[in-house]
Amino acid sequence: MKNSMKKVSTLMALSMVLSGGAAYAASLDNAAPPAEQHAASTDNSTAGVVKISVNGAFVADGYWNKESKAAMVPLRSLAEALGIELKWHKENKSAELTRGAMWTQVVTDKDQYSVNKMLLTLGTAPEIKDGTLYVPAVFAEKVLHAQLNTTGNQVTITSEEDVKTVTDRGVITRISNQDKYQSIQIGGAGQDGIVLNLNKDSQFISADGKEIKLADLSLGMVVEAEHSLMMTKSLPPQTPTYKVTVLDTAAETAAQPQELFGTSGTIEDVNMKDGAVSQIEINGTRLTETAPDHVVLNIDKATSLVSQNGEAVKAEQLIKGAKVIGFYSPMLTRSLPPIGTAWKLVIELPAVQPKAE
């Protein structure tokens, strides 16, 4: 019996060597290390048509970019599925996308995507194929803030049902009223505070609840802004804004000078009179084109003293070395530095640190 089994084993081995050796060798070749197996599976995923689904419904077919191995999705189909308006500009082969306070632009063959007026690179440029503009699937996540999942040749995109917003309060330090790029900055000047990007759907409300326009806003006003939770990582950060409410009353607005200068900087000197602060010297940066960088401001009973968030503060906060923003009328002396009277002073208060238990 044992001899018979040995003969059978010998015959099987001989058969494999003579007729099945190639197949056996191929099986050994396929036993690649894990890293090589992963690479092979990645190559297989880029071999077919990409199926694009948005919010659970199939919308279009895409393809794999050969250079970056990125899944490419048709921009117009994606925009329509997400309820985004797309406007095509034939002259420079670009597309402009808008929805509410969101605005972005895509330019063919340029790996530059506009997000809150900042340029973002995604590693793959938009490209036209068979008359259709395609963008990398990651565009839906990084630019449109949708959820993205890619499994094999299936790309699933899900938009958030509710737009997440947050409310901030602050003093207006800059207003940009250009036709296409409108914004205001609150809560600080220069790299401080936050830039509120505006569009045609942004609302402006007065303190008494009436609808107003961007042109009705002015430097020094205290406002409350409802804006997107998403912000750029720039300094200052920028964010799409849905609603701006002016907190200044009609009486406060009426007391504001018709023309206003602004200077942001550090208090270099403080003068006292009858035990109260009567004058400060600010050296820093002008907020308006014709304002001085270095100015001395008189303080009287009509001067409003607030924090960067627009809350009232006491004159005791006006100390040498403190960061302030001074708003004042253009009626200045010809001295160096010029002297004027402060209408409003914004004093940057340090963040409140939590108490140790």
mmCIF file of C-alpha atoms in Angstrom:
data_model
loop_
_atom_site.group_PDB
_atom_site.id
_atom_site.type_symbol
_atom_site.label_atom_id
_atom_site.label_comp_id
_atom_site.label_asym_id
_atom_site.label_seq_id
_atom_site.Cartn_x
_atom_site.Cartn_y
_atom_site.Cartn_z
ATOM 1 C CA MET A 1 0.000 0.000 0.000
ATOM 2 C CA LYS A 2 2.824 2.350 0.946
ATOM 3 C CA ASN A 3 4.662 1.610 -2.287
ATOM 4 C CA SER A 4 1.492 2.377 -4.283
ATOM 5 C CA MET A 5 1.112 5.775 -2.564
ATOM 6 C CA LYS A 6 4.737 6.622 -3.286
ATOM 7 C CA LYS A 7 4.236 5.790 -6.952
ATOM 8 C CA VAL A 8 1.157 8.032 -7.154
ATOM 9 C CA SER A 9 3.037 10.929 -5.489
ATOM 10 C CA THR A 10 5.929 10.515 -7.858
ATOM 11 C CA LEU A 11 3.637 10.515 -10.891
ATOM 12 C CA MET A 12 1.819 13.716 -9.678
ATOM 13 C CA ALA A 13 5.086 15.521 -9.126
ATOM 14 C CA LEU A 14 6.350 14.481 -12.545
ATOM 15 C CA SER A 15 3.093 15.589 -14.133
ATOM 16 C CA MET A 16 3.373 19.053 -12.533
ATOM 17 C CA VAL A 17 6.935 19.453 -13.726
ATOM 18 C CA LEU A 18 6.157 18.412 -17.300
ATOM 19 C CA SER A 19 2.726 19.920 -17.901
ATOM 20 C CA GLY A 20 1.798 22.278 -15.057
ATOM 21 C CA GLY A 21 5.071 23.894 -14.142
ATOM 22 C CA ALA A 22 4.183 27.173 -15.846
ATOM 23 C CA ALA A 23 0.939 27.480 -13.947
ATOM 24 C CA TYR A 24 2.675 26.680 -10.689
ATOM 25 C CA ALA A 25 5.343 29.313 -11.389
ATOM 26 C CA ALA A 26 2.639 31.869 -12.170
ATOM 27 C CA SER A 27 1.001 31.187 -8.828
ATOM 28 C CA LEU A 28 4.314 31.881 -7.122
ATOM 29 C CA ASP A 29 4.704 35.147 -9.051
ATOM 30 C CA ASN A 30 1.262 36.272 -7.870
ATOM 31 C CA ALA A 31 2.250 35.733 -4.257
ATOM 32 C CA ALA A 32 3.529 39.307 -4.131
ATOM 33 C CA PRO A 33 4.367 41.144 -0.887
ATOM 34 C CA PRO A 34 1.561 43.279 0.655
ATOM 35 C CA ALA A 35 2.920 46.549 -0.766
ATOM 36 C CA GLU A 36 2.882 45.208 -4.326
ATOM 37 C CA GLN A 37 -0.607 43.780 -3.856
ATOM 38 C CA HIS A 38 -1.849 47.242 -2.732
ATOM 39 C CA ALA A 39 -0.298 48.872 -5.797
ATOM 40 C CA ALA A 40 -1.996 46.346 -8.054
ATOM 41 C CA SER A 41 -5.390 47.002 -6.487
ATOM 42 C CA THR A 42 -4.878 50.757 -6.942
ATOM 43 C CA ASP A 43 -4.109 50.246 -10.632
ATOM 44 C CA ASN A 44 -7.239 48.112 -11.032
ATOM 45 C CA SER A 45 -9.394 50.843 -9.446
ATOM 46 C CA THR A 46 -8.264 53.315 -12.086
ATOM 47 C CA ALA A 47 -9.062 51.022 -14.983
ATOM 48 C CA GLY A 48 -12.789 51.617 -15.459
ATOM 49 C CA VAL A 49 -15.483 54.260 -15.621
ATOM 50 C CA VAL A 50 -16.107 56.177 -12.387
ATOM 51 C CA LYS A 51 -19.720 56.150 -11.218
ATOM 52 C CA ILE A 52 -20.735 59.403 -9.498
ATOM 53 C CA SER A 53 -23.577 59.487 -6.967
ATOM 54 C CA VAL A 54 -24.780 62.595 -5.132
ATOM 55 C CA ASN A 55 -27.049 62.340 -2.098
ATOM 56 C CA GLY A 56 -27.848 58.716 -2.923
ATOM 57 C CA ALA A 57 -28.702 59.186 -6.613
ATOM 58 C CA PHE A 58 -26.533 58.400 -9.631
ATOM 59 C CA VAL A 59 -25.775 61.593 -11.574
ATOM 60 C CA ALA A 60 -23.026 60.919 -14.134
ATOM 61 C CA ASP A 61 -20.009 58.928 -15.205
ATOM 62 C CA GLY A 62 -16.472 60.122 -14.606
ATOM 63 C CA TYR A 63 -12.985 58.810 -15.294
ATOM 64 C CA TRP A 64 -9.565 58.465 -13.717
ATOM 65 C CA ASN A 65 -6.888 61.087 -14.353
ATOM 66 C CA LYS A 66 -3.848 59.164 -15.659
ATOM 67 C CA GLU A 67 -1.209 61.452 -14.103
ATOM 68 C CA SER A 68 -2.581 61.997 -10.591
ATOM 69 C CA LYS A 69 -4.812 58.888 -10.395
ATOM 70 C CA ALA A 70 -7.619 61.201 -9.236
ATOM 71 C CA ALA A 71 -11.274 60.448 -9.902
ATOM 72 C CA MET A 72 -12.649 63.172 -12.205
ATOM 73 C CA VAL A 73 -16.284 64.260 -12.032
ATOM 74 C CA PRO A 74 -18.265 66.478 -14.452
ATOM 75 C CA LEU A 75 -18.566 69.886 -12.805
ATOM 76 C CA ARG A 76 -21.970 70.898 -14.156
ATOM 77 C CA SER A 77 -23.600 67.610 -13.157
ATOM 78 C CA LEU A 78 -22.084 67.920 -9.686
ATOM 79 C CA ALA A 79 -23.217 71.531 -9.301
ATOM 80 C CA GLU A 80 -26.776 70.836 -10.419
ATOM 81 C CA ALA A 81 -27.065 67.853 -8.061
ATOM 82 C CA LEU A 82 -25.961 70.032 -5.139
ATOM 83 C CA GLY A 83 -28.228 72.954 -6.081
ATOM 84 C CA ILE A 84 -25.331 75.220 -7.063
ATOM 85 C CA GLU A 85 -25.672 77.767 -9.865
ATOM 86 C CA LEU A 86 -22.963 77.460 -12.532
ATOM 87 C CA LYS A 87 -22.077 80.208 -15.010
ATOM 88 C CA TRP A 88 -19.686 79.355 -17.862
ATOM 89 C CA HIS A 89 -17.258 81.997 -19.173
ATOM 90 C CA LYS A 90 -16.245 80.968 -22.666
ATOM 91 C CA GLU A 91 -13.605 83.664 -23.092
ATOM 92 C CA ASN A 92 -11.254 82.212 -20.454
ATOM 93 C CA LYS A 93 -12.784 78.720 -20.134
ATOM 94 C CA SER A 94 -13.758 79.205 -16.511
ATOM 95 C CA ALA A 95 -16.827 78.391 -14.457
ATOM 96 C CA GLU A 96 -18.288 80.504 -11.656
ATOM 97 C CA LEU A 97 -20.269 78.689 -8.952
ATOM 98 C CA THR A 98 -22.617 80.394 -6.488
ATOM 99 C CA ARG A 99 -25.058 79.227 -3.840
ATOM 100 C CA GLY A 100 -26.159 81.628 -1.123
ATOM 101 C CA ALA A 101 -23.026 83.182 0.361
ATOM 102 C CA MET A 102 -20.777 80.574 -1.267
ATOM 103 C CA TRP A 103 -18.772 81.606 -4.338
ATOM 104 C CA THR A 104 -15.939 79.863 -6.135
ATOM 105 C CA GLN A 105 -14.305 79.821 -9.547
ATOM 106 C CA VAL A 106 -12.776 76.998 -11.602
ATOM 107 C CA VAL A 107 -10.388 77.720 -14.475
ATOM 108 C CA THR A 108 -9.574 75.028 -17.048
ATOM 109 C CA ASP A 109 -6.033 73.580 -16.810
ATOM 110 C CA LYS A 110 -5.225 75.549 -13.615
ATOM 111 C CA ASP A 111 -4.792 73.748 -10.314
ATOM 112 C CA GLN A 112 -6.105 76.816 -8.480
ATOM 113 C CA TYR A 113 -9.519 76.777 -6.855
ATOM 114 C CA SER A 114 -11.022 79.842 -5.184
ATOM 115 C CA VAL A 115 -12.238 79.303 -1.617
ATOM 116 C CA ASN A 116 -13.309 82.438 0.258
ATOM 117 C CA LYS A 117 -11.108 84.486 -2.086
ATOM 118 C CA MET A 118 -8.108 82.312 -1.296
ATOM 119 C CA LEU A 119 -6.464 80.011 -3.857
ATOM 120 C CA LEU A 120 -6.375 76.296 -3.013
ATOM 121 C CA THR A 121 -4.465 73.587 -4.913
ATOM 122 C CA LEU A 122 -5.833 70.038 -5.114
ATOM 123 C CA GLY A 123 -3.045 68.302 -7.004
ATOM 124 C CA THR A 124 -5.114 67.964 -10.186
ATOM 125 C CA ALA A 125 -6.163 70.695 -12.611
ATOM 126 C CA PRO A 126 -9.675 70.890 -14.105
ATOM 127 C CA GLU A 127 -9.756 69.599 -17.677
ATOM 128 C CA ILE A 128 -12.155 69.500 -20.607
ATOM 129 C CA LYS A 129 -12.959 66.101 -22.095
ATOM 130 C CA ASP A 130 -15.465 65.623 -24.921
ATOM 131 C CA GLY A 131 -16.750 69.172 -24.382
ATOM 132 C CA THR A 132 -17.356 68.699 -20.621
ATOM 133 C CA LEU A 133 -15.399 70.341 -17.816
ATOM 134 C CA TYR A 134 -14.228 67.888 -15.152
ATOM 135 C CA VAL A 135 -12.780 68.525 -11.677
ATOM 136 C CA PRO A 136 -11.174 66.091 -9.222
ATOM 137 C CA ALA A 137 -13.697 64.477 -6.878
ATOM 138 C CA VAL A 138 -11.905 65.988 -3.885
ATOM 139 C CA PHE A 139 -13.199 69.370 -5.136
ATOM 140 C CA ALA A 140 -16.577 68.423 -3.648
ATOM 141 C CA GLU A 141 -15.000 68.016 -0.213
ATOM 142 C CA LYS A 142 -12.324 70.721 -0.085
ATOM 143 C CA VAL A 143 -14.181 73.482 -1.940
ATOM 144 C CA LEU A 144 -17.898 72.677 -1.685
ATOM 145 C CA HIS A 145 -17.633 71.240 1.867
ATOM 146 C CA ALA A 146 -19.558 68.065 1.017
ATOM 147 C CA GLN A 147 -18.747 64.588 2.321
ATOM 148 C CA LEU A 148 -16.768 62.400 -0.089
ATOM 149 C CA ASN A 149 -16.283 58.632 -0.188
ATOM 150 C CA THR A 150 -14.431 56.736 -2.925
ATOM 151 C CA THR A 151 -14.640 52.944 -3.082
ATOM 152 C CA GLY A 152 -13.135 51.308 -6.155
ATOM 153 C CA ASN A 153 -14.773 53.003 -9.141
ATOM 154 C CA GLN A 154 -17.676 54.393 -7.087
ATOM 155 C CA VAL A 155 -17.593 58.011 -5.881
ATOM 156 C CA THR A 156 -20.283 58.982 -3.378
ATOM 157 C CA ILE A 157 -20.851 62.646 -2.506
ATOM 158 C CA THR A 158 -23.193 63.783 0.259
ATOM 159 C CA SER A 159 -24.048 67.404 1.033
ATOM 160 C CA GLU A 160 -24.922 68.623 4.505
ATOM 161 C CA GLU A 161 -28.668 69.090 4.900
ATOM 162 C CA ASP A 162 -28.299 72.102 7.181
ATOM 163 C CA VAL A 163 -25.758 74.853 6.740
ATOM 164 C CA LYS A 164 -23.777 75.136 9.955
ATOM 165 C CA THR A 165 -23.467 78.755 11.047
ATOM 166 C CA VAL A 166 -21.970 80.679 13.933
ATOM 167 C CA THR A 167 -22.551 84.232 15.166
ATOM 168 C CA ASP A 168 -19.754 86.697 15.942
ATOM 169 C CA ARG A 169 -19.894 90.260 17.222
ATOM 170 C CA GLY A 170 -17.373 93.010 16.640
ATOM 171 C CA VAL A 171 -16.491 96.526 15.544
ATOM 172 C CA ILE A 172 -16.117 97.162 11.801
ATOM 173 C CA THR A 173 -12.507 98.052 10.989
ATOM 174 C CA ARG A 174 -12.551 97.724 7.207
ATOM 175 C CA ILE A 175 -15.147 97.796 4.410
ATOM 176 C CA SER A 176 -14.522 96.598 0.864
ATOM 177 C CA ASN A 177 -17.420 97.610 -1.384
ATOM 178 C CA GLN A 178 -16.153 96.438 -4.757
ATOM 179 C CA ASP A 179 -18.723 95.016 -7.165
ATOM 180 C CA LYS A 180 -17.432 91.453 -7.145
ATOM 181 C CA TYR A 181 -15.470 91.170 -3.890
ATOM 182 C CA GLN A 182 -17.455 92.695 -1.050
ATOM 183 C CA SER A 183 -16.425 92.150 2.546
ATOM 184 C CA ILE A 184 -16.122 93.711 5.974
ATOM 185 C CA GLN A 185 -13.625 93.031 8.729
ATOM 186 C CA ILE A 186 -14.667 92.965 12.378
ATOM 187 C CA GLY A 187 -13.056 92.272 15.743
ATOM 188 C CA GLY A 188 -9.620 93.613 14.859
ATOM 189 C CA ALA A 189 -7.463 95.205 12.174
ATOM 190 C CA GLY A 190 -4.639 93.905 10.019
ATOM 191 C CA GLN A 191 -4.201 90.190 10.756
ATOM 192 C CA ASP A 192 -6.596 90.283 13.702
ATOM 193 C CA GLY A 193 -10.343 89.736 13.725
ATOM 194 C CA ILE A 194 -12.282 88.062 10.930
ATOM 195 C CA VAL A 195 -13.151 88.959 7.314
ATOM 196 C CA LEU A 196 -16.819 88.485 6.437
ATOM 197 C CA ASN A 197 -17.175 87.766 2.717
ATOM 198 C CA LEU A 198 -20.465 89.019 1.287
ATOM 199 C CA ASN A 199 -22.545 88.418 -1.824
ATOM 200 C CA LYS A 200 -25.902 89.392 -3.298
ATOM 201 C CA ASP A 201 -27.782 87.134 -0.859
ATOM 202 C CA SER A 202 -26.169 88.525 2.300
ATOM 203 C CA GLN A 203 -28.698 90.411 4.457
ATOM 204 C CA PHE A 204 -28.103 93.692 6.272
ATOM 205 C CA ILE A 205 -30.394 94.644 9.154
ATOM 206 C CA SER A 206 -30.437 97.837 11.236
ATOM 207 C CA ALA A 207 -30.768 97.856 15.035
ATOM 208 C CA ASP A 208 -34.518 98.517 14.725
ATOM 209 C CA GLY A 209 -35.017 95.549 12.378
ATOM 210 C CA LYS A 210 -35.174 97.382 9.048
ATOM 211 C CA GLU A 211 -33.432 96.090 5.953
ATOM 212 C CA ILE A 212 -30.446 98.210 4.923
ATOM 213 C CA LYS A 213 -27.589 97.989 2.409
ATOM 214 C CA LEU A 214 -23.845 97.497 2.620
ATOM 215 C CA ALA A 215 -23.446 101.178 1.746
ATOM 216 C CA ASP A 216 -25.208 102.029 5.027
ATOM 217 C CA LEU A 217 -22.431 100.434 7.075
ATOM 218 C CA SER A 218 -19.449 102.449 8.237
ATOM 219 C CA LEU A 219 -16.230 102.061 10.177
ATOM 220 C CA GLY A 220 -16.629 101.889 13.929
ATOM 221 C CA MET A 221 -20.106 100.351 13.892
ATOM 222 C CA VAL A 222 -20.740 97.408 16.183
ATOM 223 C CA VAL A 223 -22.348 94.537 14.277
ATOM 224 C CA GLU A 224 -23.418 90.947 14.825
ATOM 225 C CA ALA A 225 -22.712 88.578 11.927
ATOM 226 C CA GLU A 226 -24.112 85.146 11.143
ATOM 227 C CA HIS A 227 -21.573 83.323 9.000
ATOM 228 C CA SER A 228 -20.440 79.871 7.949
ATOM 229 C CA LEU A 229 -18.646 77.629 10.387
ATOM 230 C CA MET A 230 -16.071 77.017 7.656
ATOM 231 C CA MET A 231 -13.168 79.495 7.604
ATOM 232 C CA THR A 232 -9.914 79.827 5.731
ATOM 233 C CA LYS A 233 -6.646 79.339 7.605
ATOM 234 C CA SER A 234 -5.433 82.778 6.519
ATOM 235 C CA LEU A 235 -4.758 85.723 8.826
ATOM 236 C CA PRO A 236 -7.287 87.094 9.323
ATOM 237 C CA PRO A 237 -9.564 84.127 8.556
ATOM 238 C CA GLN A 238 -12.300 84.610 5.949
ATOM 239 C CA THR A 239 -15.776 83.127 5.863
ATOM 240 C CA PRO A 240 -19.010 83.355 3.811
ATOM 241 C CA THR A 241 -21.546 85.555 5.621
ATOM 242 C CA TYR A 242 -25.324 85.319 5.530
ATOM 243 C CA LYS A 243 -26.565 88.109 7.786
ATOM 244 C CA VAL A 244 -25.108 91.286 9.324
ATOM 245 C CA THR A 245 -27.071 93.140 12.012
ATOM 246 C CA VAL A 246 -26.029 96.628 13.133
ATOM 247 C CA LEU A 247 -26.203 96.936 16.928
ATOM 248 C CA ASP A 248 -25.648 100.705 17.085
ATOM 249 C CA THR A 249 -28.858 102.603 17.770
ATOM 250 C CA ALA A 250 -30.097 105.417 15.539
ATOM 251 C CA ALA A 251 -28.838 107.965 18.099
ATOM 252 C CA GLU A 252 -25.368 106.420 18.142
ATOM 253 C CA THR A 253 -25.254 106.354 14.351
ATOM 254 C CA ALA A 254 -26.340 110.005 14.158
ATOM 255 C CA ALA A 255 -23.520 111.030 16.522
ATOM 256 C CA GLN A 256 -20.921 109.482 14.231
ATOM 257 C CA PRO A 257 -18.897 111.962 12.116
ATOM 258 C CA GLN A 258 -19.894 111.974 8.442
ATOM 259 C CA GLU A 259 -16.298 111.276 7.462
ATOM 260 C CA LEU A 260 -14.202 109.006 9.615
ATOM 261 C CA PHE A 261 -10.495 108.285 9.956
ATOM 262 C CA GLY A 262 -9.041 105.230 11.655
ATOM 263 C CA THR A 263 -5.642 104.301 13.103
ATOM 264 C CA SER A 264 -4.727 100.949 14.637
ATOM 265 C CA GLY A 265 -1.689 100.588 16.855
ATOM 266 C CA THR A 266 -0.190 100.741 20.323
ATOM 267 C CA ILE A 267 -0.649 103.455 22.954
ATOM 268 C CA GLU A 268 2.731 105.183 23.328
ATOM 269 C CA ASP A 269 1.702 107.833 25.847
ATOM 270 C CA VAL A 270 -1.245 108.584 28.143
ATOM 271 C CA ASN A 271 -2.075 112.032 29.574
ATOM 272 C CA MET A 272 -4.272 112.472 32.633
ATOM 273 C CA LYS A 273 -6.413 115.405 33.713
ATOM 274 C CA ASP A 274 -8.329 115.619 37.004
ATOM 275 C CA GLY A 275 -7.633 111.922 37.609
ATOM 276 C CA ALA A 276 -9.036 110.781 34.255
ATOM 277 C CA VAL A 277 -7.469 109.893 30.905
ATOM 278 C CA SER A 278 -7.698 112.969 28.673
ATOM 279 C CA GLN A 279 -5.384 112.115 25.786
ATOM 280 C CA ILE A 280 -3.573 109.145 24.230
ATOM 281 C CA GLU A 281 -0.910 108.835 21.564
ATOM 282 C CA ILE A 282 -1.298 105.996 19.031
ATOM 283 C CA ASN A 283 1.440 104.770 16.711
ATOM 284 C CA GLY A 284 0.651 102.036 14.211
ATOM 285 C CA THR A 285 -1.140 101.638 10.881
ATOM 286 C CA ARG A 286 -3.758 103.736 9.134
ATOM 287 C CA LEU A 287 -7.121 102.090 8.417
ATOM 288 C CA THR A 288 -8.212 104.696 5.902
ATOM 289 C CA GLU A 289 -6.169 105.986 2.987
ATOM 290 C CA THR A 290 -5.670 109.555 4.189
ATOM 291 C CA ALA A 291 -5.438 108.854 7.924
ATOM 292 C CA PRO A 292 -2.095 109.224 9.755
ATOM 293 C CA ASP A 293 -0.141 106.260 11.140
ATOM 294 C CA HIS A 294 0.794 108.307 14.197
ATOM 295 C CA VAL A 295 -1.865 110.402 15.941
ATOM 296 C CA VAL A 296 -2.735 111.996 19.273
ATOM 297 C CA LEU A 297 -6.393 111.753 20.245
ATOM 298 C CA ASN A 298 -8.209 113.800 22.870
ATOM 299 C CA ILE A 299 -10.811 111.930 24.926
ATOM 300 C CA ASP A 300 -13.978 113.597 26.192
ATOM 301 C CA LYS A 301 -17.357 112.525 27.595
ATOM 302 C CA ALA A 302 -18.689 111.813 24.091
ATOM 303 C CA THR A 303 -15.887 109.352 23.260
ATOM 304 C CA SER A 304 -17.151 105.778 23.138
ATOM 305 C CA LEU A 305 -14.867 103.160 24.705
ATOM 306 C CA VAL A 306 -15.474 99.549 23.647
ATOM 307 C CA SER A 307 -13.662 96.218 23.361
ATOM 308 C CA GLN A 308 -12.948 94.545 20.014
ATOM 309 C CA ASN A 309 -16.298 92.778 20.433
ATOM 310 C CA GLY A 310 -18.145 96.072 20.851
ATOM 311 C CA GLU A 311 -18.775 95.781 24.592
ATOM 312 C CA ALA A 312 -18.340 98.865 26.778
ATOM 313 C CA VAL A 313 -15.089 99.145 28.753
ATOM 314 C CA LYS A 314 -13.687 101.644 31.249
ATOM 315 C CA ALA A 315 -11.060 104.300 30.609
ATOM 316 C CA GLU A 316 -8.726 102.517 33.043
ATOM 317 C CA GLN A 317 -8.012 100.075 30.189
ATOM 318 C CA LEU A 318 -6.254 102.868 28.280
ATOM 319 C CA ILE A 319 -2.709 102.196 29.429
ATOM 320 C CA LYS A 320 0.665 102.520 27.779
ATOM 321 C CA GLY A 321 1.396 99.525 25.555
ATOM 322 C CA ALA A 322 -2.256 98.568 25.055
ATOM 323 C CA LYS A 323 -3.416 97.790 21.499
ATOM 324 C CA VAL A 324 -6.175 100.127 20.335
ATOM 325 C CA ILE A 325 -8.035 101.292 17.269
ATOM 326 C CA GLY A 326 -8.914 104.969 17.195
ATOM 327 C CA PHE A 327 -11.775 106.368 15.096
ATOM 328 C CA TYR A 328 -11.928 110.145 14.711
ATOM 329 C CA SER A 329 -12.985 112.944 12.377
ATOM 330 C CA PRO A 330 -10.524 114.349 9.802
ATOM 331 C CA MET A 331 -10.390 117.651 11.729
ATOM 332 C CA LEU A 332 -6.746 117.432 12.831
ATOM 333 C CA THR A 333 -4.041 119.902 13.767
ATOM 334 C CA ARG A 334 -1.042 120.318 11.457
ATOM 335 C CA SER A 335 1.349 119.302 14.191
ATOM 336 C CA LEU A 336 3.500 116.148 14.133
ATOM 337 C CA PRO A 337 1.886 113.952 15.176
ATOM 338 C CA PRO A 338 -1.490 115.532 14.354
ATOM 339 C CA ILE A 339 -4.030 115.953 17.154
ATOM 340 C CA GLY A 340 -7.742 115.214 16.947
ATOM 341 C CA THR A 341 -10.674 114.080 19.084
ATOM 342 C CA ALA A 342 -11.600 110.422 19.364
ATOM 343 C CA TRP A 343 -15.174 109.450 18.458
ATOM 344 C CA LYS A 344 -14.661 105.795 19.378
ATOM 345 C CA LEU A 345 -11.751 103.837 20.808
ATOM 346 C CA VAL A 346 -11.599 100.076 20.442
ATOM 347 C CA ILE A 347 -9.412 98.548 23.136
ATOM 348 C CA GLU A 348 -8.086 95.034 22.606
ATOM 349 C CA LEU A 349 -8.642 93.158 25.830
ATOM 350 C CA PRO A 350 -6.702 89.965 26.616
ATOM 351 C CA ALA A 351 -8.596 86.706 26.353
ATOM 352 C CA VAL A 352 -10.115 85.564 29.629
ATOM 353 C CA GLN A 353 -8.193 82.598 30.965
ATOM 354 C CA PRO A 354 -10.143 79.818 32.715
ATOM 355 C CA LYS A 355 -9.709 79.703 36.483
ATOM 356 C CA ALA A 356 -7.745 76.828 37.923
ATOM 357 C CA GLU A 357 -9.833 74.506 40.064
#
